mmCIF file with all atom_site columns, C-alpha atoms in Angstrom:
data_model
loop_
_atom_site.group_PDB
_atom_site.id
_atom_site.type_symbol
_atom_site.label_atom_id
_atom_site.label_alt_id
_atom_site.label_comp_id
_atom_site.label_asym_id
_atom_site.label_entity_id
_atom_site.label_seq_id
_atom_site.pdbx_PDB_ins_code
_atom_site.Cartn_x
_atom_site.Cartn_y
_atom_site.Cartn_z
_atom_site.occupancy
_atom_site.B_iso_or_equiv
_atom_site.pdbx_formal_charge
_atom_site.auth_seq_id
_atom_site.auth_comp_id
_atom_site.auth_asym_id
_atom_site.auth_atom_id
_atom_site.pdbx_PDB_model_num
ATOM 1   C CA . GLY A 1 1   ? 0.000   0.000  0.000   1.00 70.00 ? 1   GLY A CA 1
ATOM 2   C CA . GLN A 1 2   ? 0.882   3.667  -0.119  1.00 82.00 ? 2   GLN A CA 1
ATOM 3   C CA . ASN A 1 3   ? 1.320   5.644  3.078   1.00 91.00 ? 3   ASN A CA 1
ATOM 4   C CA . ILE A 1 4   ? 2.637   9.122  3.763   1.00 95.00 ? 4   ILE A CA 1
ATOM 5   C CA . ASP A 1 5   ? 2.819   10.490 7.307   1.00 96.00 ? 5   ASP A CA 1
ATOM 6   C CA . GLN A 1 6   ? 3.216   14.082 8.448   1.00 97.00 ? 6   GLN A CA 1
ATOM 7   C CA . PRO A 1 7   ? 2.453   15.769 11.777  1.00 97.00 ? 7   PRO A CA 1
ATOM 8   C CA . THR A 1 8   ? -0.998  17.336 11.765  1.00 97.00 ? 8   THR A CA 1
ATOM 9   C CA . GLU A 1 9   ? -0.080  20.664 13.321  1.00 97.00 ? 9   GLU A CA 1
ATOM 10  C CA . MET A 1 10  ? 2.988   22.648 14.367  1.00 98.00 ? 10  MET A CA 1
ATOM 11  C CA . THR A 1 11  ? 3.540   26.053 15.882  1.00 97.00 ? 11  THR A CA 1
ATOM 12  C CA . ALA A 1 12  ? 6.586   28.312 15.764  1.00 97.00 ? 12  ALA A CA 1
ATOM 13  C CA . THR A 1 13  ? 7.660   31.864 16.471  1.00 97.00 ? 13  THR A CA 1
ATOM 14  C CA . GLU A 1 14  ? 8.391   34.565 13.935  1.00 98.00 ? 14  GLU A CA 1
ATOM 15  C CA . GLY A 1 15  ? 12.108  34.618 13.085  1.00 97.00 ? 15  GLY A CA 1
ATOM 16  C CA . ALA A 1 16  ? 12.687  31.033 14.225  1.00 98.00 ? 16  ALA A CA 1
ATOM 17  C CA . ILE A 1 17  ? 13.475  27.860 12.271  1.00 98.00 ? 17  ILE A CA 1
ATOM 18  C CA . VAL A 1 18  ? 10.998  24.995 11.893  1.00 98.00 ? 18  VAL A CA 1
ATOM 19  C CA . GLN A 1 19  ? 11.416  21.502 10.461  1.00 98.00 ? 19  GLN A CA 1
ATOM 20  C CA . ILE A 1 20  ? 8.412   19.627 9.060   1.00 98.00 ? 20  ILE A CA 1
ATOM 21  C CA . ASN A 1 21  ? 8.960   15.894 8.708   1.00 98.00 ? 21  ASN A CA 1
ATOM 22  C CA . CYS A 1 22  ? 7.484   13.457 6.209   1.00 98.00 ? 22  CYS A CA 1
ATOM 23  C CA . THR A 1 23  ? 7.877   9.676  6.156   1.00 97.00 ? 23  THR A CA 1
ATOM 24  C CA . TYR A 1 24  ? 6.645   7.485  3.342   1.00 96.00 ? 24  TYR A CA 1
ATOM 25  C CA . GLN A 1 25  ? 6.116   3.851  2.405   1.00 93.00 ? 25  GLN A CA 1
ATOM 26  C CA . THR A 1 26  ? 5.216   3.550  -1.272  1.00 87.00 ? 26  THR A CA 1
ATOM 27  C CA . SER A 1 27  ? 5.482   1.033  -4.088  1.00 83.00 ? 27  SER A CA 1
ATOM 28  C CA . GLY A 1 28  ? 8.730   2.361  -5.497  1.00 87.00 ? 28  GLY A CA 1
ATOM 29  C CA . PHE A 1 29  ? 10.029  5.907  -5.382  1.00 90.00 ? 29  PHE A CA 1
ATOM 30  C CA . ASN A 1 30  ? 10.605  8.419  -8.144  1.00 91.00 ? 30  ASN A CA 1
ATOM 31  C CA . GLY A 1 31  ? 10.618  11.739 -6.350  1.00 94.00 ? 31  GLY A CA 1
ATOM 32  C CA . LEU A 1 32  ? 9.307   13.688 -3.361  1.00 96.00 ? 32  LEU A CA 1
ATOM 33  C CA . PHE A 1 33  ? 7.560   17.048 -3.570  1.00 97.00 ? 33  PHE A CA 1
ATOM 34  C CA . TRP A 1 34  ? 6.654   19.742 -1.058  1.00 98.00 ? 34  TRP A CA 1
ATOM 35  C CA . TYR A 1 35  ? 3.749   22.145 -1.501  1.00 98.00 ? 35  TYR A CA 1
ATOM 36  C CA . GLN A 1 36  ? 2.516   25.156 0.446   1.00 98.00 ? 36  GLN A CA 1
ATOM 37  C CA . GLN A 1 37  ? -1.199  25.813 0.768   1.00 98.00 ? 37  GLN A CA 1
ATOM 38  C CA . HIS A 1 38  ? -2.646  28.926 2.384   1.00 98.00 ? 38  HIS A CA 1
ATOM 39  C CA . ALA A 1 39  ? -6.162  28.623 3.764   1.00 96.00 ? 39  ALA A CA 1
ATOM 40  C CA . GLY A 1 40  ? -8.761  28.844 1.012   1.00 95.00 ? 40  GLY A CA 1
ATOM 41  C CA . GLU A 1 41  ? -6.176  28.740 -1.763  1.00 96.00 ? 41  GLU A CA 1
ATOM 42  C CA . ALA A 1 42  ? -4.638  26.178 -4.112  1.00 97.00 ? 42  ALA A CA 1
ATOM 43  C CA . PRO A 1 43  ? -1.419  24.303 -3.270  1.00 97.00 ? 43  PRO A CA 1
ATOM 44  C CA . THR A 1 44  ? 1.729   25.867 -4.730  1.00 97.00 ? 44  THR A CA 1
ATOM 45  C CA . PHE A 1 45  ? 4.851   23.884 -5.610  1.00 96.00 ? 45  PHE A CA 1
ATOM 46  C CA . LEU A 1 46  ? 7.866   24.490 -3.332  1.00 96.00 ? 46  LEU A CA 1
ATOM 47  C CA . SER A 1 47  ? 10.503  21.839 -3.952  1.00 95.00 ? 47  SER A CA 1
ATOM 48  C CA . TYR A 1 48  ? 11.440  18.529 -5.541  1.00 95.00 ? 48  TYR A CA 1
ATOM 49  C CA . ASN A 1 49  ? 13.931  15.895 -4.323  1.00 96.00 ? 49  ASN A CA 1
ATOM 50  C CA . VAL A 1 50  ? 14.800  12.730 -6.190  1.00 94.00 ? 50  VAL A CA 1
ATOM 51  C CA . LEU A 1 51  ? 18.347  12.117 -4.885  1.00 95.00 ? 51  LEU A CA 1
ATOM 52  C CA . ASP A 1 52  ? 19.534  11.974 -1.269  1.00 97.00 ? 52  ASP A CA 1
ATOM 53  C CA . GLY A 1 53  ? 20.612  15.225 0.265   1.00 97.00 ? 53  GLY A CA 1
ATOM 54  C CA . LEU A 1 54  ? 19.607  18.802 0.826   1.00 97.00 ? 54  LEU A CA 1
ATOM 55  C CA . GLU A 1 55  ? 18.106  21.162 -1.751  1.00 95.00 ? 55  GLU A CA 1
ATOM 56  C CA . GLU A 1 56  ? 18.169  24.821 -0.752  1.00 94.00 ? 56  GLU A CA 1
ATOM 57  C CA . LYS A 1 57  ? 15.942  27.490 -2.202  1.00 92.00 ? 57  LYS A CA 1
ATOM 58  C CA . GLY A 1 58  ? 16.094  30.772 -0.325  1.00 95.00 ? 58  GLY A CA 1
ATOM 59  C CA . ARG A 1 59  ? 14.601  30.472 3.156   1.00 97.00 ? 59  ARG A CA 1
ATOM 60  C CA . PHE A 1 60  ? 13.271  26.988 2.359   1.00 97.00 ? 60  PHE A CA 1
ATOM 61  C CA . SER A 1 61  ? 15.299  23.773 2.158   1.00 97.00 ? 61  SER A CA 1
ATOM 62  C CA . SER A 1 62  ? 14.189  20.193 1.596   1.00 98.00 ? 62  SER A CA 1
ATOM 63  C CA . PHE A 1 63  ? 16.059  17.053 2.578   1.00 98.00 ? 63  PHE A CA 1
ATOM 64  C CA . LEU A 1 64  ? 15.634  13.472 1.385   1.00 98.00 ? 64  LEU A CA 1
ATOM 65  C CA . SER A 1 65  ? 16.887  10.104 2.625   1.00 97.00 ? 65  SER A CA 1
ATOM 66  C CA . ARG A 1 66  ? 15.616  7.366  0.312   1.00 95.00 ? 66  ARG A CA 1
ATOM 67  C CA . SER A 1 67  ? 16.994  4.535  2.471   1.00 94.00 ? 67  SER A CA 1
ATOM 68  C CA . LYS A 1 68  ? 14.985  5.798  5.446   1.00 95.00 ? 68  LYS A CA 1
ATOM 69  C CA . GLY A 1 69  ? 11.873  6.816  3.487   1.00 95.00 ? 69  GLY A CA 1
ATOM 70  C CA . TYR A 1 70  ? 12.195  10.241 5.073   1.00 96.00 ? 70  TYR A CA 1
ATOM 71  C CA . SER A 1 71  ? 12.130  13.873 4.075   1.00 98.00 ? 71  SER A CA 1
ATOM 72  C CA . TYR A 1 72  ? 11.915  17.193 5.843   1.00 98.00 ? 72  TYR A CA 1
ATOM 73  C CA . LEU A 1 73  ? 11.137  20.753 4.874   1.00 98.00 ? 73  LEU A CA 1
ATOM 74  C CA . LEU A 1 74  ? 13.172  23.366 6.735   1.00 98.00 ? 74  LEU A CA 1
ATOM 75  C CA . LEU A 1 75  ? 11.856  26.912 6.951   1.00 98.00 ? 75  LEU A CA 1
ATOM 76  C CA . LYS A 1 76  ? 14.264  29.565 8.210   1.00 97.00 ? 76  LYS A CA 1
ATOM 77  C CA . GLU A 1 77  ? 13.647  33.133 9.413   1.00 98.00 ? 77  GLU A CA 1
ATOM 78  C CA . LEU A 1 78  ? 9.966   32.418 9.773   1.00 98.00 ? 78  LEU A CA 1
ATOM 79  C CA . GLN A 1 79  ? 7.536   35.123 8.748   1.00 98.00 ? 79  GLN A CA 1
ATOM 80  C CA . MET A 1 80  ? 3.854   35.477 9.555   1.00 97.00 ? 80  MET A CA 1
ATOM 81  C CA . LYS A 1 81  ? 3.039   34.782 5.907   1.00 97.00 ? 81  LYS A CA 1
ATOM 82  C CA . ASP A 1 82  ? 4.555   31.287 6.308   1.00 98.00 ? 82  ASP A CA 1
ATOM 83  C CA . SER A 1 83  ? 1.458   30.289 8.293   1.00 98.00 ? 83  SER A CA 1
ATOM 84  C CA . ALA A 1 84  ? -0.036  27.690 5.955   1.00 98.00 ? 84  ALA A CA 1
ATOM 85  C CA . SER A 1 85  ? -0.392  23.965 5.397   1.00 98.00 ? 85  SER A CA 1
ATOM 86  C CA . TYR A 1 86  ? 2.592   22.110 3.981   1.00 98.00 ? 86  TYR A CA 1
ATOM 87  C CA . LEU A 1 87  ? 1.898   19.027 1.893   1.00 98.00 ? 87  LEU A CA 1
ATOM 88  C CA . CYS A 1 88  ? 4.347   16.216 1.217   1.00 97.00 ? 88  CYS A CA 1
ATOM 89  C CA . ALA A 1 89  ? 3.777   14.164 -1.954  1.00 97.00 ? 89  ALA A CA 1
ATOM 90  C CA . VAL A 1 90  ? 5.555   11.158 -3.449  1.00 95.00 ? 90  VAL A CA 1
ATOM 91  C CA . ARG A 1 91  ? 5.728   9.904  -7.024  1.00 93.00 ? 91  ARG A CA 1
ATOM 92  C CA . PRO A 1 92  ? 5.700   6.081  -6.681  1.00 89.00 ? 92  PRO A CA 1
ATOM 93  C CA . ASP A 1 93  ? 6.791   3.568  -9.348  1.00 80.00 ? 93  ASP A CA 1
ATOM 94  C CA . ASN A 1 94  ? 7.041   4.797  -12.925 1.00 78.00 ? 94  ASN A CA 1
ATOM 95  C CA . THR A 1 95  ? 3.780   6.675  -12.915 1.00 85.00 ? 95  THR A CA 1
ATOM 96  C CA . ASP A 1 96  ? 2.586   10.159 -13.674 1.00 89.00 ? 96  ASP A CA 1
ATOM 97  C CA . LYS A 1 97  ? 0.604   10.334 -10.434 1.00 93.00 ? 97  LYS A CA 1
ATOM 98  C CA . LEU A 1 98  ? 1.459   11.795 -7.028  1.00 94.00 ? 98  LEU A CA 1
ATOM 99  C CA . ILE A 1 99  ? 0.343   10.490 -3.636  1.00 94.00 ? 99  ILE A CA 1
ATOM 100 C CA . PHE A 1 100 ? -0.233  13.265 -1.108  1.00 96.00 ? 100 PHE A CA 1
ATOM 101 C CA . GLY A 1 101 ? 0.052   13.249 2.656   1.00 95.00 ? 101 GLY A CA 1
ATOM 102 C CA . THR A 1 102 ? -2.690  14.926 4.671   1.00 96.00 ? 102 THR A CA 1
ATOM 103 C CA . GLY A 1 103 ? -0.544  17.999 5.301   1.00 97.00 ? 103 GLY A CA 1
ATOM 104 C CA . THR A 1 104 ? 0.961   19.822 8.276   1.00 98.00 ? 104 THR A CA 1
ATOM 105 C CA . ARG A 1 105 ? -0.717  23.019 9.409   1.00 97.00 ? 105 ARG A CA 1
ATOM 106 C CA . LEU A 1 106 ? 1.933   25.491 10.571  1.00 98.00 ? 106 LEU A CA 1
ATOM 107 C CA . GLN A 1 107 ? 0.996   28.491 12.673  1.00 98.00 ? 107 GLN A CA 1
ATOM 108 C CA . VAL A 1 108 ? 3.578   31.239 13.114  1.00 98.00 ? 108 VAL A CA 1
ATOM 109 C CA . PHE A 1 109 ? 3.140   33.514 16.133  1.00 97.00 ? 109 PHE A CA 1
ATOM 110 C CA . PRO A 1 110 ? 4.672   36.961 16.690  1.00 95.00 ? 110 PRO A CA 1
ATOM 111 C CA . ASP B 2 1   ? 1.120   30.778 -13.017 1.00 58.00 ? 1   ASP B CA 1
ATOM 112 C CA . ALA B 2 2   ? 0.494   27.683 -15.144 1.00 66.00 ? 2   ALA B CA 1
ATOM 113 C CA . GLY B 2 3   ? -2.459  29.259 -16.958 1.00 88.00 ? 3   GLY B CA 1
ATOM 114 C CA . ILE B 2 4   ? -5.108  27.061 -15.330 1.00 96.00 ? 4   ILE B CA 1
ATOM 115 C CA . THR B 2 5   ? -8.651  28.232 -14.687 1.00 97.00 ? 5   THR B CA 1
ATOM 116 C CA . GLN B 2 6   ? -11.576 26.388 -13.159 1.00 98.00 ? 6   GLN B CA 1
ATOM 117 C CA . SER B 2 7   ? -15.268 27.079 -13.470 1.00 97.00 ? 7   SER B CA 1
ATOM 118 C CA . PRO B 2 8   ? -17.444 27.557 -11.623 1.00 98.00 ? 8   PRO B CA 1
ATOM 119 C CA . ARG B 2 9   ? -15.472 28.657 -8.557  1.00 97.00 ? 9   ARG B CA 1
ATOM 120 C CA . HIS B 2 10  ? -18.402 28.021 -6.238  1.00 98.00 ? 10  HIS B CA 1
ATOM 121 C CA . LYS B 2 11  ? -21.504 25.921 -6.705  1.00 98.00 ? 11  LYS B CA 1
ATOM 122 C CA . VAL B 2 12  ? -24.389 24.802 -4.519  1.00 98.00 ? 12  VAL B CA 1
ATOM 123 C CA . THR B 2 13  ? -26.544 22.009 -5.899  1.00 97.00 ? 13  THR B CA 1
ATOM 124 C CA . GLU B 2 14  ? -29.145 19.546 -4.697  1.00 97.00 ? 14  GLU B CA 1
ATOM 125 C CA . THR B 2 15  ? -28.725 15.824 -4.170  1.00 97.00 ? 15  THR B CA 1
ATOM 126 C CA . GLY B 2 16  ? -29.438 13.856 -7.317  1.00 97.00 ? 16  GLY B CA 1
ATOM 127 C CA . THR B 2 17  ? -28.659 16.605 -9.806  1.00 97.00 ? 17  THR B CA 1
ATOM 128 C CA . PRO B 2 18  ? -25.846 16.318 -12.390 1.00 96.00 ? 18  PRO B CA 1
ATOM 129 C CA . VAL B 2 19  ? -22.906 18.680 -12.053 1.00 97.00 ? 19  VAL B CA 1
ATOM 130 C CA . THR B 2 20  ? -20.038 19.404 -14.436 1.00 98.00 ? 20  THR B CA 1
ATOM 131 C CA . LEU B 2 21  ? -16.850 21.184 -13.427 1.00 98.00 ? 21  LEU B CA 1
ATOM 132 C CA . ARG B 2 22  ? -14.510 22.570 -16.049 1.00 98.00 ? 22  ARG B CA 1
ATOM 133 C CA . CYS B 2 23  ? -10.730 22.894 -16.045 1.00 98.00 ? 23  CYS B CA 1
ATOM 134 C CA . HIS B 2 24  ? -9.114  24.976 -18.772 1.00 97.00 ? 24  HIS B CA 1
ATOM 135 C CA . GLN B 2 25  ? -5.402  25.358 -19.490 1.00 96.00 ? 25  GLN B CA 1
ATOM 136 C CA . THR B 2 26  ? -3.664  27.539 -22.045 1.00 93.00 ? 26  THR B CA 1
ATOM 137 C CA . GLU B 2 27  ? -0.179  25.994 -22.261 1.00 90.00 ? 27  GLU B CA 1
ATOM 138 C CA . ASN B 2 28  ? -0.819  22.758 -24.153 1.00 91.00 ? 28  ASN B CA 1
ATOM 139 C CA . HIS B 2 29  ? 0.022   20.424 -21.257 1.00 93.00 ? 29  HIS B CA 1
ATOM 140 C CA . ARG B 2 30  ? -0.601  16.778 -22.026 1.00 94.00 ? 30  ARG B CA 1
ATOM 141 C CA . TYR B 2 31  ? -1.375  15.577 -18.486 1.00 96.00 ? 31  TYR B CA 1
ATOM 142 C CA . MET B 2 32  ? -4.288  16.904 -16.453 1.00 97.00 ? 32  MET B CA 1
ATOM 143 C CA . TYR B 2 33  ? -5.658  15.751 -13.099 1.00 98.00 ? 33  TYR B CA 1
ATOM 144 C CA . TRP B 2 34  ? -8.757  16.123 -10.940 1.00 98.00 ? 34  TRP B CA 1
ATOM 145 C CA . TYR B 2 35  ? -8.444  15.959 -7.137  1.00 98.00 ? 35  TYR B CA 1
ATOM 146 C CA . ARG B 2 36  ? -10.783 16.445 -4.240  1.00 98.00 ? 36  ARG B CA 1
ATOM 147 C CA . GLN B 2 37  ? -9.607  17.827 -0.918  1.00 98.00 ? 37  GLN B CA 1
ATOM 148 C CA . ASP B 2 38  ? -11.376 17.096 2.351   1.00 95.00 ? 38  ASP B CA 1
ATOM 149 C CA . PRO B 2 39  ? -10.325 17.700 5.969   1.00 89.00 ? 39  PRO B CA 1
ATOM 150 C CA . GLY B 2 40  ? -8.382  14.746 7.307   1.00 86.00 ? 40  GLY B CA 1
ATOM 151 C CA . HIS B 2 41  ? -7.916  13.191 3.875   1.00 88.00 ? 41  HIS B CA 1
ATOM 152 C CA . GLY B 2 42  ? -5.694  15.564 2.015   1.00 89.00 ? 42  GLY B CA 1
ATOM 153 C CA . LEU B 2 43  ? -5.672  15.636 -1.769  1.00 96.00 ? 43  LEU B CA 1
ATOM 154 C CA . ARG B 2 44  ? -7.062  12.496 -3.399  1.00 97.00 ? 44  ARG B CA 1
ATOM 155 C CA . LEU B 2 45  ? -6.903  11.760 -7.103  1.00 97.00 ? 45  LEU B CA 1
ATOM 156 C CA . ILE B 2 46  ? -10.260 11.244 -8.830  1.00 98.00 ? 46  ILE B CA 1
ATOM 157 C CA . HIS B 2 47  ? -9.302  10.854 -12.499 1.00 98.00 ? 47  HIS B CA 1
ATOM 158 C CA . TYR B 2 48  ? -6.504  11.959 -14.746 1.00 97.00 ? 48  TYR B CA 1
ATOM 159 C CA . SER B 2 49  ? -5.865  12.368 -18.453 1.00 97.00 ? 49  SER B CA 1
ATOM 160 C CA . TYR B 2 50  ? -2.721  11.725 -20.475 1.00 95.00 ? 50  TYR B CA 1
ATOM 161 C CA . GLY B 2 51  ? -4.018  13.085 -23.748 1.00 94.00 ? 51  GLY B CA 1
ATOM 162 C CA . VAL B 2 52  ? -7.141  13.871 -25.743 1.00 95.00 ? 52  VAL B CA 1
ATOM 163 C CA . LYS B 2 53  ? -9.668  11.095 -25.126 1.00 93.00 ? 53  LYS B CA 1
ATOM 164 C CA . ASP B 2 54  ? -7.131  9.253  -22.888 1.00 95.00 ? 54  ASP B CA 1
ATOM 165 C CA . THR B 2 55  ? -8.204  9.066  -19.265 1.00 96.00 ? 55  THR B CA 1
ATOM 166 C CA . ASP B 2 56  ? -7.740  6.763  -16.268 1.00 95.00 ? 56  ASP B CA 1
ATOM 167 C CA . LYS B 2 57  ? -9.154  6.341  -12.792 1.00 96.00 ? 57  LYS B CA 1
ATOM 168 C CA . GLY B 2 58  ? -7.619  7.539  -9.563  1.00 94.00 ? 58  GLY B CA 1
ATOM 169 C CA . GLU B 2 59  ? -8.192  6.288  -6.029  1.00 92.00 ? 59  GLU B CA 1
ATOM 170 C CA . VAL B 2 60  ? -11.665 7.843  -5.515  1.00 96.00 ? 60  VAL B CA 1
ATOM 171 C CA . SER B 2 61  ? -13.296 7.621  -8.945  1.00 96.00 ? 61  SER B CA 1
ATOM 172 C CA . ASP B 2 62  ? -16.669 6.104  -7.964  1.00 96.00 ? 62  ASP B CA 1
ATOM 173 C CA . GLY B 2 63  ? -19.510 8.499  -8.795  1.00 96.00 ? 63  GLY B CA 1
ATOM 174 C CA . TYR B 2 64  ? -17.368 10.614 -11.134 1.00 98.00 ? 64  TYR B CA 1
ATOM 175 C CA . SER B 2 65  ? -16.715 10.598 -14.869 1.00 97.00 ? 65  SER B CA 1
ATOM 176 C CA . VAL B 2 66  ? -14.396 12.728 -16.996 1.00 98.00 ? 66  VAL B CA 1
ATOM 177 C CA . SER B 2 67  ? -13.999 13.764 -20.597 1.00 97.00 ? 67  SER B CA 1
ATOM 178 C CA . ARG B 2 68  ? -11.256 15.396 -22.593 1.00 97.00 ? 68  ARG B CA 1
ATOM 179 C CA . SER B 2 69  ? -12.248 16.206 -26.157 1.00 96.00 ? 69  SER B CA 1
ATOM 180 C CA . LYS B 2 70  ? -9.528  18.827 -26.666 1.00 96.00 ? 70  LYS B CA 1
ATOM 181 C CA . THR B 2 71  ? -6.142  19.457 -25.073 1.00 95.00 ? 71  THR B CA 1
ATOM 182 C CA . GLU B 2 72  ? -7.129  22.575 -23.183 1.00 96.00 ? 72  GLU B CA 1
ATOM 183 C CA . ASP B 2 73  ? -10.282 21.321 -21.433 1.00 97.00 ? 73  ASP B CA 1
ATOM 184 C CA . PHE B 2 74  ? -10.768 18.549 -18.873 1.00 98.00 ? 74  PHE B CA 1
ATOM 185 C CA . LEU B 2 75  ? -14.311 18.107 -17.567 1.00 98.00 ? 75  LEU B CA 1
ATOM 186 C CA . LEU B 2 76  ? -15.352 16.380 -14.346 1.00 98.00 ? 76  LEU B CA 1
ATOM 187 C CA . THR B 2 77  ? -18.977 15.217 -14.103 1.00 98.00 ? 77  THR B CA 1
ATOM 188 C CA . LEU B 2 78  ? -20.921 14.085 -11.086 1.00 97.00 ? 78  LEU B CA 1
ATOM 189 C CA . GLU B 2 79  ? -23.779 12.160 -12.722 1.00 94.00 ? 79  GLU B CA 1
ATOM 190 C CA . SER B 2 80  ? -26.008 12.324 -9.632  1.00 97.00 ? 80  SER B CA 1
ATOM 191 C CA . ALA B 2 81  ? -24.507 14.437 -6.865  1.00 97.00 ? 81  ALA B CA 1
ATOM 192 C CA . THR B 2 82  ? -24.543 13.150 -3.288  1.00 97.00 ? 82  THR B CA 1
ATOM 193 C CA . SER B 2 83  ? -23.775 14.939 -0.022  1.00 97.00 ? 83  SER B CA 1
ATOM 194 C CA . SER B 2 84  ? -20.548 12.924 0.282   1.00 97.00 ? 84  SER B CA 1
ATOM 195 C CA . GLN B 2 85  ? -19.303 14.742 -2.818  1.00 98.00 ? 85  GLN B CA 1
ATOM 196 C CA . THR B 2 86  ? -19.357 18.084 -1.033  1.00 98.00 ? 86  THR B CA 1
ATOM 197 C CA . SER B 2 87  ? -15.705 19.073 -1.276  1.00 98.00 ? 87  SER B CA 1
ATOM 198 C CA . VAL B 2 88  ? -13.161 21.388 -2.813  1.00 98.00 ? 88  VAL B CA 1
ATOM 199 C CA . TYR B 2 89  ? -12.111 20.197 -6.264  1.00 98.00 ? 89  TYR B CA 1
ATOM 200 C CA . PHE B 2 90  ? -8.730  21.050 -7.752  1.00 98.00 ? 90  PHE B CA 1
ATOM 201 C CA . CYS B 2 91  ? -7.507  20.571 -11.275 1.00 98.00 ? 91  CYS B CA 1
ATOM 202 C CA . ALA B 2 92  ? -3.773  20.240 -11.955 1.00 98.00 ? 92  ALA B CA 1
ATOM 203 C CA . ILE B 2 93  ? -1.315  19.890 -14.810 1.00 97.00 ? 93  ILE B CA 1
ATOM 204 C CA . LYS B 2 94  ? 2.022   18.098 -14.850 1.00 94.00 ? 94  LYS B CA 1
ATOM 205 C CA . GLY B 2 95  ? 5.249   20.061 -15.132 1.00 88.00 ? 95  GLY B CA 1
ATOM 206 C CA . HIS B 2 96  ? 8.580   19.032 -16.630 1.00 84.00 ? 96  HIS B CA 1
ATOM 207 C CA . THR B 2 97  ? 9.902   17.155 -13.568 1.00 83.00 ? 97  THR B CA 1
ATOM 208 C CA . TYR B 2 98  ? 6.574   15.550 -12.594 1.00 90.00 ? 98  TYR B CA 1
ATOM 209 C CA . GLU B 2 99  ? 5.609   18.343 -10.222 1.00 93.00 ? 99  GLU B CA 1
ATOM 210 C CA . GLN B 2 100 ? 2.020   19.441 -10.559 1.00 96.00 ? 100 GLN B CA 1
ATOM 211 C CA . TYR B 2 101 ? 0.550   22.926 -10.757 1.00 96.00 ? 101 TYR B CA 1
ATOM 212 C CA . PHE B 2 102 ? -2.934  23.510 -9.467  1.00 97.00 ? 102 PHE B CA 1
ATOM 213 C CA . GLY B 2 103 ? -5.876  25.583 -10.554 1.00 97.00 ? 103 GLY B CA 1
ATOM 214 C CA . PRO B 2 104 ? -7.682  27.870 -8.078  1.00 97.00 ? 104 PRO B CA 1
ATOM 215 C CA . GLY B 2 105 ? -10.252 25.227 -7.068  1.00 98.00 ? 105 GLY B CA 1
ATOM 216 C CA . THR B 2 106 ? -14.030 24.824 -7.083  1.00 98.00 ? 106 THR B CA 1
ATOM 217 C CA . ARG B 2 107 ? -15.962 24.701 -3.838  1.00 98.00 ? 107 ARG B CA 1
ATOM 218 C CA . LEU B 2 108 ? -18.954 22.400 -4.331  1.00 98.00 ? 108 LEU B CA 1
ATOM 219 C CA . THR B 2 109 ? -21.750 22.009 -1.796  1.00 98.00 ? 109 THR B CA 1
ATOM 220 C CA . VAL B 2 110 ? -24.384 19.318 -2.276  1.00 98.00 ? 110 VAL B CA 1
ATOM 221 C CA . THR B 2 111 ? -27.483 19.887 -0.127  1.00 96.00 ? 111 THR B CA 1
#
């Protein structure tokens, strides 16, 4: 079966660093994706990892360990506008479909 | 902006009525997807298309049908809407490295 786990909710303080974890068990692996979704809006694509290691893109970084079935999204210098849900998605075996986790709702406080 | 629009953006309908949602894209993408998003379930794939007249089922396809008669339009039809189909529906297209880009969504309420 396909399973993707993320914490349901997290809180953090403006200016801090937060790490959102994602673990997956899927039939094969061909890439992991992170999305941001503000309340009432569509998900927007943040990052893509297919090889082990860290991908940095401004204040956001994403890490992947394929052997552990594990990824995290690291958000630095948190801003109020980072309050949103963060969705982890995996592309399983050679397929053009993505499997999404249920998302982590992040609240940033002043 | 991947040039994706959805219509209508909001709809309220009664149980048993047919409903069609439209997804329109302007950039000639081959792959298009329909998802529903519900609290506690995340995004779940309903149907997808890999070309004109080429479609396949996702994990929650019961009660839904799709059609794609031209590249730019992907239609989702609820033949006889039920209250369990109250949801937010997102259309998406596939990018160059398998990431997907989403339309603005349609909020459907079935009373």
